[in-house]
Every structure is written in C-alpha cells, then in structure tokens.
Coordinates of C-alpha atoms and ligand atoms in Angstrom, one line a residue:
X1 CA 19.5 47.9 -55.6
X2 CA 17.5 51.3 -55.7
X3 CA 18.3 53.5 -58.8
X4 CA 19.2 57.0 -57.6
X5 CA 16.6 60.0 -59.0
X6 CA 18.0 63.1 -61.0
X7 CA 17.7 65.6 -59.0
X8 CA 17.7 69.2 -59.8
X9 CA 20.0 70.9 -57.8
X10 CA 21.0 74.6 -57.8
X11 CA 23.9 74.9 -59.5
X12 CA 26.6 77.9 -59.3
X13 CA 24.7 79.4 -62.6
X14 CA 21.7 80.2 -59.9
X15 CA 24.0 82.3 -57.3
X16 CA 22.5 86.1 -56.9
X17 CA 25.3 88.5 -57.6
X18 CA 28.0 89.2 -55.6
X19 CA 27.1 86.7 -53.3
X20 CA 29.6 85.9 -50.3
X21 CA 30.0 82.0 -50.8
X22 CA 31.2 79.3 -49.0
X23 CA 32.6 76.4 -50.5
X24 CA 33.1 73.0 -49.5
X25 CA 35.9 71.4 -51.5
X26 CA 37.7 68.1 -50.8
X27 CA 41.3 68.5 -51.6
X28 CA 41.8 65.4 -49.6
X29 CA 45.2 64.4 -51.2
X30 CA 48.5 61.8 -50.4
X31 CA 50.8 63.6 -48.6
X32 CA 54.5 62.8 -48.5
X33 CA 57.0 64.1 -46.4
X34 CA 54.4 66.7 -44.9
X35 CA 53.7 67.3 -48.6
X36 CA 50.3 67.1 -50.0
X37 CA 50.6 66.1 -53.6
X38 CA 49.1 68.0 -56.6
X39 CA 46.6 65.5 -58.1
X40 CA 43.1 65.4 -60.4
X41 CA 40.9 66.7 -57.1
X42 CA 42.5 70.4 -57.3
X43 CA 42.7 70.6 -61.4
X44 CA 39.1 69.6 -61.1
X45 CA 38.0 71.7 -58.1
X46 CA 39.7 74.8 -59.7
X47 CA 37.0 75.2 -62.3
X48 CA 34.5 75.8 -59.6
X49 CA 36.7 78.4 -58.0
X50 CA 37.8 79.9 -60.9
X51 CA 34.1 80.7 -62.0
X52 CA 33.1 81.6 -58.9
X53 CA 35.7 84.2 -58.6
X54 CA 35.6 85.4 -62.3
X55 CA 31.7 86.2 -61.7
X56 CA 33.2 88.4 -59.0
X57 CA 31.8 86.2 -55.6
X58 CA 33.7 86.6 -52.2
X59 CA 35.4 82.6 -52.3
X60 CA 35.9 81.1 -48.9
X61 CA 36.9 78.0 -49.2
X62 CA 36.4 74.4 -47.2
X63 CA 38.2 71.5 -47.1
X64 CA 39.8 68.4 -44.6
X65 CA 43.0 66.7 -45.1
X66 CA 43.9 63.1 -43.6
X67 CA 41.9 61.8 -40.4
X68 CA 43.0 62.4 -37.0
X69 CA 45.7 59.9 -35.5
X70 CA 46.9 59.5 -38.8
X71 CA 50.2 60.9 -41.0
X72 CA 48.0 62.5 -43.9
X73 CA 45.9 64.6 -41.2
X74 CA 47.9 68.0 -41.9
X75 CA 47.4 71.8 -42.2
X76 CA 46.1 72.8 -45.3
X77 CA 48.6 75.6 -46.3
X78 CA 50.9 73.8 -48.8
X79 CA 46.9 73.0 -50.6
X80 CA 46.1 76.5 -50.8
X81 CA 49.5 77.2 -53.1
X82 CA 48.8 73.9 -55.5
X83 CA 45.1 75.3 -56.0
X84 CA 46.4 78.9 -56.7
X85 CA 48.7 77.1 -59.5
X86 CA 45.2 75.3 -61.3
X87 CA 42.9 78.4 -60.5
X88 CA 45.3 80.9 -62.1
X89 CA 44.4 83.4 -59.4
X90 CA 45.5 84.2 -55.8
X91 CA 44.6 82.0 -53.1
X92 CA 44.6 83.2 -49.4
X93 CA 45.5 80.9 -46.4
X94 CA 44.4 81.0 -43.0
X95 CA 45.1 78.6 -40.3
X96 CA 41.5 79.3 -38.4
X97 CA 38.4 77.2 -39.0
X98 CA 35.9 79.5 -37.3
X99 CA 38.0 81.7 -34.5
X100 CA 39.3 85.5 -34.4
X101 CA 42.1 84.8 -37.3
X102 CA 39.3 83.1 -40.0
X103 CA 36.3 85.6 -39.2
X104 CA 38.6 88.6 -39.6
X105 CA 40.1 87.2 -43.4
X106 CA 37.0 86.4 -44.6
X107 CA 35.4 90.1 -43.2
X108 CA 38.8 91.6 -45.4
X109 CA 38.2 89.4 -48.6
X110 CA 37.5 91.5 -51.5
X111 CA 35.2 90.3 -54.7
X112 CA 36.3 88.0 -56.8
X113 CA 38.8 87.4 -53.6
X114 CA 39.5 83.5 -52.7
X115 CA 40.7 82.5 -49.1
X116 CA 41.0 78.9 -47.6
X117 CA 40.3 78.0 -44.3
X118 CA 42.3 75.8 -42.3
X119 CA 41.9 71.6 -42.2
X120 CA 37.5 71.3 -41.5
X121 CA 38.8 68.6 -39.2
X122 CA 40.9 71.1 -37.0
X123 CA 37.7 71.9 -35.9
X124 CA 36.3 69.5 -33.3
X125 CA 32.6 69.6 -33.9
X126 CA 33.3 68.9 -37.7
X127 CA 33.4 65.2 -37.4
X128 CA 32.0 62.6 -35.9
X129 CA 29.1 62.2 -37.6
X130 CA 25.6 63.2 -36.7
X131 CA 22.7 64.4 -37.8
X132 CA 22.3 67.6 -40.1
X133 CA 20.0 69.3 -37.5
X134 CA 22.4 68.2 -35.3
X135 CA 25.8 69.8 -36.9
X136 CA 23.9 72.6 -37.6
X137 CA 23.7 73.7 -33.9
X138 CA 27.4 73.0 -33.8
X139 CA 28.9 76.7 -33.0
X140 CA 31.2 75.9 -36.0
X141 CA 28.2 76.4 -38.1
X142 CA 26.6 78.8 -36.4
X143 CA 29.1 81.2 -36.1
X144 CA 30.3 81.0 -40.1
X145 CA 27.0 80.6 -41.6
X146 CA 25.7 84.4 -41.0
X147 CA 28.7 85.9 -42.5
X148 CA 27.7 84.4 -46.1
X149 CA 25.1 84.6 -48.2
X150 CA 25.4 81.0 -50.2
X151 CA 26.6 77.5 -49.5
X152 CA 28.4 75.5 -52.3
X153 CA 29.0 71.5 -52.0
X154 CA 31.5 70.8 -54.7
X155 CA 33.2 67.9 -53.0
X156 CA 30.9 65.0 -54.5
X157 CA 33.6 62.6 -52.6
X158 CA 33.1 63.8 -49.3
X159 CA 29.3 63.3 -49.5
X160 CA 29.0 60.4 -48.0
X161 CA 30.4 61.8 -44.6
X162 CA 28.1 63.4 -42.0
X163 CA 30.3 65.6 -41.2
X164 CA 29.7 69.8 -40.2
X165 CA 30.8 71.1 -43.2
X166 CA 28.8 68.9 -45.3
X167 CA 25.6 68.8 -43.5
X168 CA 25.4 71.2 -41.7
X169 CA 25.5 74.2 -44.0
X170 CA 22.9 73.1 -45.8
X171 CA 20.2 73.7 -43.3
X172 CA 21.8 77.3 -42.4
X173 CA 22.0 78.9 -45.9
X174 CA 21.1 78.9 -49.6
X175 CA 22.7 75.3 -50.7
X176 CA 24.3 74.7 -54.3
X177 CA 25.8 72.2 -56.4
X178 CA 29.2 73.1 -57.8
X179 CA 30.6 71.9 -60.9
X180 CA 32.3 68.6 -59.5
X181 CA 29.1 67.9 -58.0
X182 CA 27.3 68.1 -60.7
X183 CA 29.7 66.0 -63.2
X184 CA 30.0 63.1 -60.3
X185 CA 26.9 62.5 -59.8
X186 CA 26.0 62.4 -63.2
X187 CA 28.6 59.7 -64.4
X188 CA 28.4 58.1 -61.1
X189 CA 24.7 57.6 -61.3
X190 CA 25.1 56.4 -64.6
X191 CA 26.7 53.3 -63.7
X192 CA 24.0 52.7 -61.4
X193 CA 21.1 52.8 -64.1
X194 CA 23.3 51.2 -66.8
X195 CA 22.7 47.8 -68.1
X196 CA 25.1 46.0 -68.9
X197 CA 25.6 43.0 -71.9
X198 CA 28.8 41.0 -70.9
X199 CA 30.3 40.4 -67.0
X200 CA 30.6 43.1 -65.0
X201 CA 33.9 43.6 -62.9
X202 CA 35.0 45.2 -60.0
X203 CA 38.9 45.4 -59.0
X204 CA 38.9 46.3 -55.9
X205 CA 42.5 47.2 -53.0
X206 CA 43.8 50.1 -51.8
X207 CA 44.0 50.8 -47.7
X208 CA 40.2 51.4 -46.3
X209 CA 39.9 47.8 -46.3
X210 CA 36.6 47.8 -43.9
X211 CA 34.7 50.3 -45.9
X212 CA 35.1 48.3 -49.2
X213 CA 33.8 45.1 -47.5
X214 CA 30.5 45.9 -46.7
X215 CA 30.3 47.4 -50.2
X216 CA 31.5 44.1 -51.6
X217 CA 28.5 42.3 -50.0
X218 CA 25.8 44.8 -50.7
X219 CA 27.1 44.9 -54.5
X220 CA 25.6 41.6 -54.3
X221 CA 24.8 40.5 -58.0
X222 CA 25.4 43.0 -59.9
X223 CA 29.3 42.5 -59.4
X224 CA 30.2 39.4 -61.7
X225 CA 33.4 38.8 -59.7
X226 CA 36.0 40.8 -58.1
X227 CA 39.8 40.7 -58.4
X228 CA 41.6 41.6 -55.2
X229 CA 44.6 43.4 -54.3
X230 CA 46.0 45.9 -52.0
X231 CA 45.2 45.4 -47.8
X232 CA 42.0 44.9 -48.5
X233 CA 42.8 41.6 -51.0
X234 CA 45.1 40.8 -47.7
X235 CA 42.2 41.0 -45.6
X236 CA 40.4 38.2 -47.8
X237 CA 43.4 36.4 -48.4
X238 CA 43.8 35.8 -44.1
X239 CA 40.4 35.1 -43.9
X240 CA 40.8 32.2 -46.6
X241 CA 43.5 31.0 -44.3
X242 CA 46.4 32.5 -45.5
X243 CA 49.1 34.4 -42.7
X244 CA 49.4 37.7 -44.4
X245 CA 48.7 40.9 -43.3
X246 CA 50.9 43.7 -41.6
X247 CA 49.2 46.9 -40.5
X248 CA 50.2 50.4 -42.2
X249 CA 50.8 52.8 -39.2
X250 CA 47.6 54.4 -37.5
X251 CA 45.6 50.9 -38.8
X252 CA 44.5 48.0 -36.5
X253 CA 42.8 45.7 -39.4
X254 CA 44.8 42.7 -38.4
X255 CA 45.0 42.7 -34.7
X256 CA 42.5 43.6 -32.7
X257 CA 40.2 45.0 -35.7
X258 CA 40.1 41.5 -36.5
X259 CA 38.4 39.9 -34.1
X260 CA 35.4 42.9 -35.1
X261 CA 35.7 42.6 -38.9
X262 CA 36.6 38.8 -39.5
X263 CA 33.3 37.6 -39.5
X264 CA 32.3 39.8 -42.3
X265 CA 35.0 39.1 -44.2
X266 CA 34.5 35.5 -44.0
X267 CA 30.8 35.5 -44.7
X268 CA 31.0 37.9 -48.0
X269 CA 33.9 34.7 -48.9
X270 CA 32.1 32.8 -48.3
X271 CA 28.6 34.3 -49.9
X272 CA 30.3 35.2 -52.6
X273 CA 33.2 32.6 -53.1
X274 CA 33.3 31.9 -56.6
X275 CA 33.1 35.6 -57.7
X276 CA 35.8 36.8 -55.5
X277 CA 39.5 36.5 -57.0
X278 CA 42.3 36.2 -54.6
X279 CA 45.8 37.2 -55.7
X280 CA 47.9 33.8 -56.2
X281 CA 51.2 35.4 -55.6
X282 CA 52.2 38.7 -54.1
X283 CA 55.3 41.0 -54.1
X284 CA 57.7 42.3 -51.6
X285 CA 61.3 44.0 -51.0
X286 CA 63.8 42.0 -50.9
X287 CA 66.5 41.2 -48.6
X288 CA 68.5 43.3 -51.1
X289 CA 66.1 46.3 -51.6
X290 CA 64.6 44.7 -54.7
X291 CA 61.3 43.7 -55.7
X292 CA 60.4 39.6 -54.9
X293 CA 57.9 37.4 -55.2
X294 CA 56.2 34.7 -53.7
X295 CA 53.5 32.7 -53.9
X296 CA 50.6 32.8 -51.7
X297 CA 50.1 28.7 -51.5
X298 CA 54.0 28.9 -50.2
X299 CA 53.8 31.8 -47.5
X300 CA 53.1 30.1 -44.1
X301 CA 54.6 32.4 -41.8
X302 CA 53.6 36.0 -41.3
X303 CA 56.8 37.4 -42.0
X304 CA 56.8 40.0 -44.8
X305 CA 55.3 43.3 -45.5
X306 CA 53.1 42.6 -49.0
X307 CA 53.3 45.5 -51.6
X308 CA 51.8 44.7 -54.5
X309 CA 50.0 41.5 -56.2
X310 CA 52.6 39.2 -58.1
X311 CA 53.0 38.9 -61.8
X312 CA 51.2 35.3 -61.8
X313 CA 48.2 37.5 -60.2
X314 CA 47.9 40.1 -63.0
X315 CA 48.5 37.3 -65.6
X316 CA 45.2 35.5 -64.3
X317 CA 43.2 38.8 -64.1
X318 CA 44.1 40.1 -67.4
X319 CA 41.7 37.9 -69.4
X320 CA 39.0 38.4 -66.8
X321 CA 39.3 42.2 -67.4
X322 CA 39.5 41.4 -71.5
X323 CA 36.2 39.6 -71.7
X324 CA 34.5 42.3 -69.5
X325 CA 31.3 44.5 -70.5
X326 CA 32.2 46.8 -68.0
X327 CA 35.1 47.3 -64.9
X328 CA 35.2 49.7 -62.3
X329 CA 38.4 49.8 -60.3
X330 CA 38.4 51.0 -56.4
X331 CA 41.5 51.1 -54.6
X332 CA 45.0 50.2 -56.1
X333 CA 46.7 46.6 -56.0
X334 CA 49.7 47.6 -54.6
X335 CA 52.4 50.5 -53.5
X336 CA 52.1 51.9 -57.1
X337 CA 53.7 55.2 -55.8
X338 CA 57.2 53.1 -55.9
X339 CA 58.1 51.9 -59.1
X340 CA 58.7 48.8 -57.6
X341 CA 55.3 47.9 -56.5
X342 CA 53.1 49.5 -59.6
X343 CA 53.1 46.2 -61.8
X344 CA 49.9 44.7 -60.7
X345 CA 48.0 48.6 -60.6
X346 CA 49.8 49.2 -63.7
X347 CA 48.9 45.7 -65.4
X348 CA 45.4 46.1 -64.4
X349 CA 45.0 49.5 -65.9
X350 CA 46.8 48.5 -69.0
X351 CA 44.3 45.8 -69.7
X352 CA 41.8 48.1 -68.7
X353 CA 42.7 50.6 -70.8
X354 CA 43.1 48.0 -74.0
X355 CA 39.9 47.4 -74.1
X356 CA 36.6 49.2 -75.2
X357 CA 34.8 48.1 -72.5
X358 CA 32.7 51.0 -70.0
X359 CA 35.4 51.3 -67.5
X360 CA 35.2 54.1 -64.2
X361 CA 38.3 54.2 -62.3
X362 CA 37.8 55.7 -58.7
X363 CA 39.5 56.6 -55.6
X364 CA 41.7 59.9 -55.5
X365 CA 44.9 57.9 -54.7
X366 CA 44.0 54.8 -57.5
X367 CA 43.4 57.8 -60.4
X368 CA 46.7 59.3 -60.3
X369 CA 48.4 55.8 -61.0
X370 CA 46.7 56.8 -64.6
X371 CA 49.0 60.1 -64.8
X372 CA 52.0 59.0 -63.2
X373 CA 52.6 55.9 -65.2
X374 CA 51.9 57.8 -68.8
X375 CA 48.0 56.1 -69.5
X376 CA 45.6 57.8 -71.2
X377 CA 42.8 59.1 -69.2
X378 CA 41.0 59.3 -72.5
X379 CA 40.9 55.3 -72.6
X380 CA 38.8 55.3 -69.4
X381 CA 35.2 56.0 -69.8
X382 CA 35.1 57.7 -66.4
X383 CA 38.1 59.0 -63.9
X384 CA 36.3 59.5 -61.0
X385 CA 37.7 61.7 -58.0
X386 CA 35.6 59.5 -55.5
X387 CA 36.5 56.6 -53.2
X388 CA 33.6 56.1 -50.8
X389 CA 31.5 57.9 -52.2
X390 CA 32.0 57.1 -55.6
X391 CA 31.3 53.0 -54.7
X392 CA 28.4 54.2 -52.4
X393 CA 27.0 55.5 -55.7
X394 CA 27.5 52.3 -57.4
X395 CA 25.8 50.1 -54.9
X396 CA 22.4 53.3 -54.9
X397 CA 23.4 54.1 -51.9
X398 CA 21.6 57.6 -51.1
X399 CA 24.8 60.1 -49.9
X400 CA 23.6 62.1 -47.1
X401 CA 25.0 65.7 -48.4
X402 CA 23.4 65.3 -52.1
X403 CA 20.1 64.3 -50.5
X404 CA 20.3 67.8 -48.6
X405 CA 21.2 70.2 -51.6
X406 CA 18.4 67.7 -53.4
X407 CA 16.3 68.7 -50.5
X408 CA 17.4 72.6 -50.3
X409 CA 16.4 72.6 -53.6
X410 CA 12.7 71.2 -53.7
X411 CA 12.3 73.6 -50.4
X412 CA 13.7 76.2 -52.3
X413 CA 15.2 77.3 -49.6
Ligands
ATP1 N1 49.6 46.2 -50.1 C1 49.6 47.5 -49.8 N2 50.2 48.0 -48.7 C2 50.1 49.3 -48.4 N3 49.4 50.2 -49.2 C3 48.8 49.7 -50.3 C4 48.9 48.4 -50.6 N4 48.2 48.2 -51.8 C5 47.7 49.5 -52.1 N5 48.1 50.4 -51.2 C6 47.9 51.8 -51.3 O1 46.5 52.0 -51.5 C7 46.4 53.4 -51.9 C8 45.1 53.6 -52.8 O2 44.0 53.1 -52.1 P1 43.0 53.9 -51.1 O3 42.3 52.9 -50.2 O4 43.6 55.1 -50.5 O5 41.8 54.2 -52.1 P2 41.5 55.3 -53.2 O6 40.1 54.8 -53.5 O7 42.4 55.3 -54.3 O8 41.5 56.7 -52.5 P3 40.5 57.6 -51.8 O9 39.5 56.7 -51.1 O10 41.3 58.3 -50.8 O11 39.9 58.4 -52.8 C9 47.6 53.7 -52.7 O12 48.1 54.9 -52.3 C10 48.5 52.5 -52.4 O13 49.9 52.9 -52.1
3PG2 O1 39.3 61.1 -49.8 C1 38.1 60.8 -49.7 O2 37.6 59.7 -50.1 C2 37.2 61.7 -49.0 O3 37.8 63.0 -48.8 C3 36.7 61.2 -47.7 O4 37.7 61.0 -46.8 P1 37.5 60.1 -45.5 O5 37.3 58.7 -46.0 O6 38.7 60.3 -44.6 O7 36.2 60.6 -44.8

C-alpha cells in the first residue's frame, strides 16, 4: 500500500479579496419522500460557506444529488434551504447548471452573496468520467469558468469521481482547498500512515456493494478481518452458497450484475476466507409487520427481503470489535433508518463506541445512525463524511480531484 504525501494545498485563507468563487460542495444526502435529509455534510460544509461569505466573496455554489435512474437523483432546492439553516445567512436557489437562468443569478449576486446551482448532474457533460483535460473542454466548464475568479473543492467525498465539476475546474481557474478538504484528508490520511498494535477491523455493509468489493481485496493485509452486513454482506453471503439477496429498486447486483461481479466476490472469499465474517442470522418483517429473524444455515429459499443482521450476528461481532486496536466502519448493517432494523448498526456502534480503540466511522448515510440513535460522536475518533472516497483513502488510493488542487498548487497556477 502507498502512503499518501501531505500536500500543500491552497486553502480559502490564500483567496485575493473579493474574489468571485466557485465552490464545489457535496450535499449528497438520503432523501425521503422527495426530501433530502439534513445530515453532518451541510453542518460541516456551512463552515466553508460561511467564511467565505463573511470575508465578503461572491459564493456560488456546486453540488449533485442521487445518480441518474435512481429515487435520490433530485433537484437541489429543498438543499439550498437546510444549508441556509447551518450557514446562518441567505442561500439563493437556481434550477440552471450553466444556461440563461444560472449565468444571469450569478452576474446579480452581491458580495458576501451565496447562490446554489441546480443538481451538477442535471448537466449532461458533468458525469461520466473522463479525463480532466477532457471535462475541461466540456461547454459546462467552459462557459462558468470565466465568470469567476477562484475555484474551491470542499467536497473531500466526491474526490474520487472524475466528474466536470471536480476535474474540470481545476485546470480553468485558481484551485483551492476548503475547510472539509482540508480536515478529510488529514484524518483520512492518517489512517493510512498509522501503525497499528492490536487487529485492525473493518465492518463493512451499506448499498454500493460493488465499490466496497474491490476495496475489500485491495485492503489486502492490513484489514485483520471484516464483519459483514448490509447488501454488500448479502452479496458474500450468496456467493458462499447461501439464497439471499433481493435488489433495492434502480440495482441489478443479483441478477444479471451477477453474472459480472460473482467471480470477484468469490475470489476475495475465497482469498481472504478466514478474515471475512458472514452474518449467521439475519432480520426481516414479519408476516405481521414485526421484526423476525432467521438463521442463515436455515434460509434455503430466496424468499425474503433481508434488513438488518440478526442478534446472533452482533453477539459474535461484539468481541471482535472489543479486542480491536483500531475499526473503521463503511456502510451500515441494516435498514437503521427504521427502528426496526437498527440493532445490528446500533450494536456495532455501541461496541464501537465502548471501547478506546482508534475508530473512523465513514459513509454519509452510516454517520448519521451516530446522531439519530443518541451516540456520542465524541467516542469516535473520527466521523468521517466520506464513503468512497473516504475507503479509497484507506487503501492509498490517489483521489483524482486532490491530486489536481495538489497539482494546481505546485504549478501555482
Ligand atoms: N439489507 C439492507 N437492505 C437495504 N438497505 C440497506 C441494507 N443494509 C443497509 N442498508 C442501507 O445502507 C445505507 C448505508 O450505506 P451506503 O452504502 O449508502 O453507504 P454510506 O457509506 O453510509 O454512504 P455514502 O457512500 O453515501 O457516503 C443505509 O441507508 C441503509 O438503509
Ligand atoms: O455520497 C458520496 O459518497 C459522494 O457524493 C459520491 O457519490 P457517488 O458515489 O454517487 O458518486
């Protein structure tokens, strides 16, 4: 595993005065109901706003919501009013990207104004991804750029994405590091350098089952085991033989994804057998709206909908977490957003939070189990705002955005 370098980006303390900035947040949030939810990503994005407006900058702001084809990918006006609540300040909506609507609210935006453009991935050349050189010849680029004088990359968890907003920028103006940048990449760097005395765990569930894989087999050794949960502990659990697995809507992972992904899944099993926990039992709703459980030895039909790991399952992880040196949590073990189907997040947490051991808990949906079931953050060593790109830290993976303020900076462009 490489060790990522310190580098020495430009941070919001280096901006000229009055500067016209563009910021890239990532507000990327559950939504329910159409709903985004308030959560830890605006609280901690709001710092970087706020100071940016308080030092009297013109704040237009950056952000996606969801992924297309899915029931998260939605307009970004209900984020605008949850950030004006952290920021303490005004913050404008539009429902452009880079047309008529967006170039004339950003022309009318007033110093220490703040506006947010509509969903980055509205826009069709924001994603897939490409090249930097490449999304900066994108018109969406090319036409916003010029009407700023700075770019800002705050969102540290979007860094690992290709995307326009992220790449692209960079090679058109000035680039930055905002304040969530900064802090990320620190802790999340940390772990990376950080030797460790006792085992070293990694729960691991939550829904992007395929991009945790990979990451489970490049983690190679420095992962003592894993305890599974979530789809992606289903994933493991079929390829051991076991008929589970139902796919959320927009997902494919157990039909015809499966024939792609299977192999993978089989060979970090098998690789890695002996460090990789399966859950033993798992929970569902019952015939009469209740939670029930069932072991996995005893499930042989694919019948039911799996929402959380059982009780037997948190019972045998709990003393692998105790006797820890150090656990980093990616992805929940079940539906913890019903009451019903928190216990094995909950449990793991708990044990987590027990103990003295270095613990990070990432993933924006995984952290705000922490606030919703009354734990402490303060017990945690590190709540990170990251999913991918916090684990693509983890494993020194370079994250294609940070390498591009890194390089903006030792241009000194
Ligand atoms: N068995 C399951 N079935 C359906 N959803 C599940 C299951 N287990 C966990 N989840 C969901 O997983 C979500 C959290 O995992 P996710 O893959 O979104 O990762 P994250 O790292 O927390 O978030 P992000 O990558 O967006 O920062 C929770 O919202 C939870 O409801
Ligand atoms: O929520 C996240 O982890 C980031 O915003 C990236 O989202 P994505 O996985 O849909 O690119």
């Amino acid at each position: 595993m490489s060790t990522p370098s310190t580098p020495t980006f430009r941070t919001i303390d280096d901006l000229p005065a009055d500067s016209r900035v563009l910021v890239r947040l990532d507000l990327n949030s559950p939504v329910e109901d159409g709903e985004p939810q308030d959560n830890r990503r605006f609280e901690r994005h709001a710092r970087t706003v706020r100071e940016l407006a308080d030092a009297g900058h013109r704040v237009v702001l950056m952000a996606h919501q969801g992924r297309p084809g899915r029931d998260d990918f939605t307009s970004l006006s209900g984020h605008a009013s949850i950030l004006a609540d952290h920021v303490g300040r005004d913050v404008d909506f539009v429902a452009d990207t880079y047309g008529e609507e967006a170039l004339a609210a950003i022309e009318a935006l007033e110093a220490g104004g703040v506006l947010l453009l509509e969903n980055t991935r509205m826009c069709d050349e924001e994603l897939p991804e490409e090249p930097p050189a490449d999304k900066a010849a994108t018109e969406f680029v090319r036409t916003l750029a010029p009407r700023f004088d700075a770019y800002v990359n705050d969102a540290y968890s979007a860094a690992h994405r290709k995307h326009a907003s992220l790449v692209g920028f960079p090679l058109a103006l000035p680039a930055y590091a905002g304040r969530v940048m900064e802090t990320e990449y620190e802790a999340n760097t940390a772990i990376a350098r950080k030797e460790f005395d006792g085992p070293v765990t990694m729960v691991v569930g939550g829904t992007k089952a395929t991009d945790v894989i990979g990451v489970m087999d490049a983690l190679g050794d420095r992962v003592d085991r894993f305890l599974l949960g979530g789809v992606a502990g289903e994933l493991f659990l079929r390829a051991a033989g076991h008929p589970v697995g139902h796919d959320l809507e927009g997902t494919d992972l157990f039909d015809d994804q499966w024939e792609a992904n299977h192999g993978t899944v089989e060979s970090v099993l098998e690789a890695r057998g002996e460090a990789i926990h399966l859950a033993s039992d798992l929970a569902y709703e019952g015939d009469d709206g209740e939670r029930a459980e069932v072991a996995v030895a005893e499930i042989d039909e694919k019948t039911d909908a799996y929402l959380d790991v059982g009780s037997g399952t948190v019972d045998d992880y709990e003393p692998l977490i105790r006797e820890s040196d150090a656990v980093f949590v990616k992805g929940a073990l079940g539906v913890f957003e019903d009451e019903r189907f928190a216990d094995g997040t909950v449990g793991v947490l708990e044990a987590i939070a027990e103990t003295d051991c270095f613990s990070v808990v990432g993933g924006g949906d995984t952290s705000r189990a922490i606030g919703m079931y009354g734990l402490d953050e303060d017990d945690f060593s590190h709540v990170s705002i990251a999913g991918g790109a916090y684990i693509r830290a983890l494993t020194g993976e370079p994250l294609p955005a940070i390498e591009l303020l890194r390089r903006a900076d030792d241009a000194g462009a």
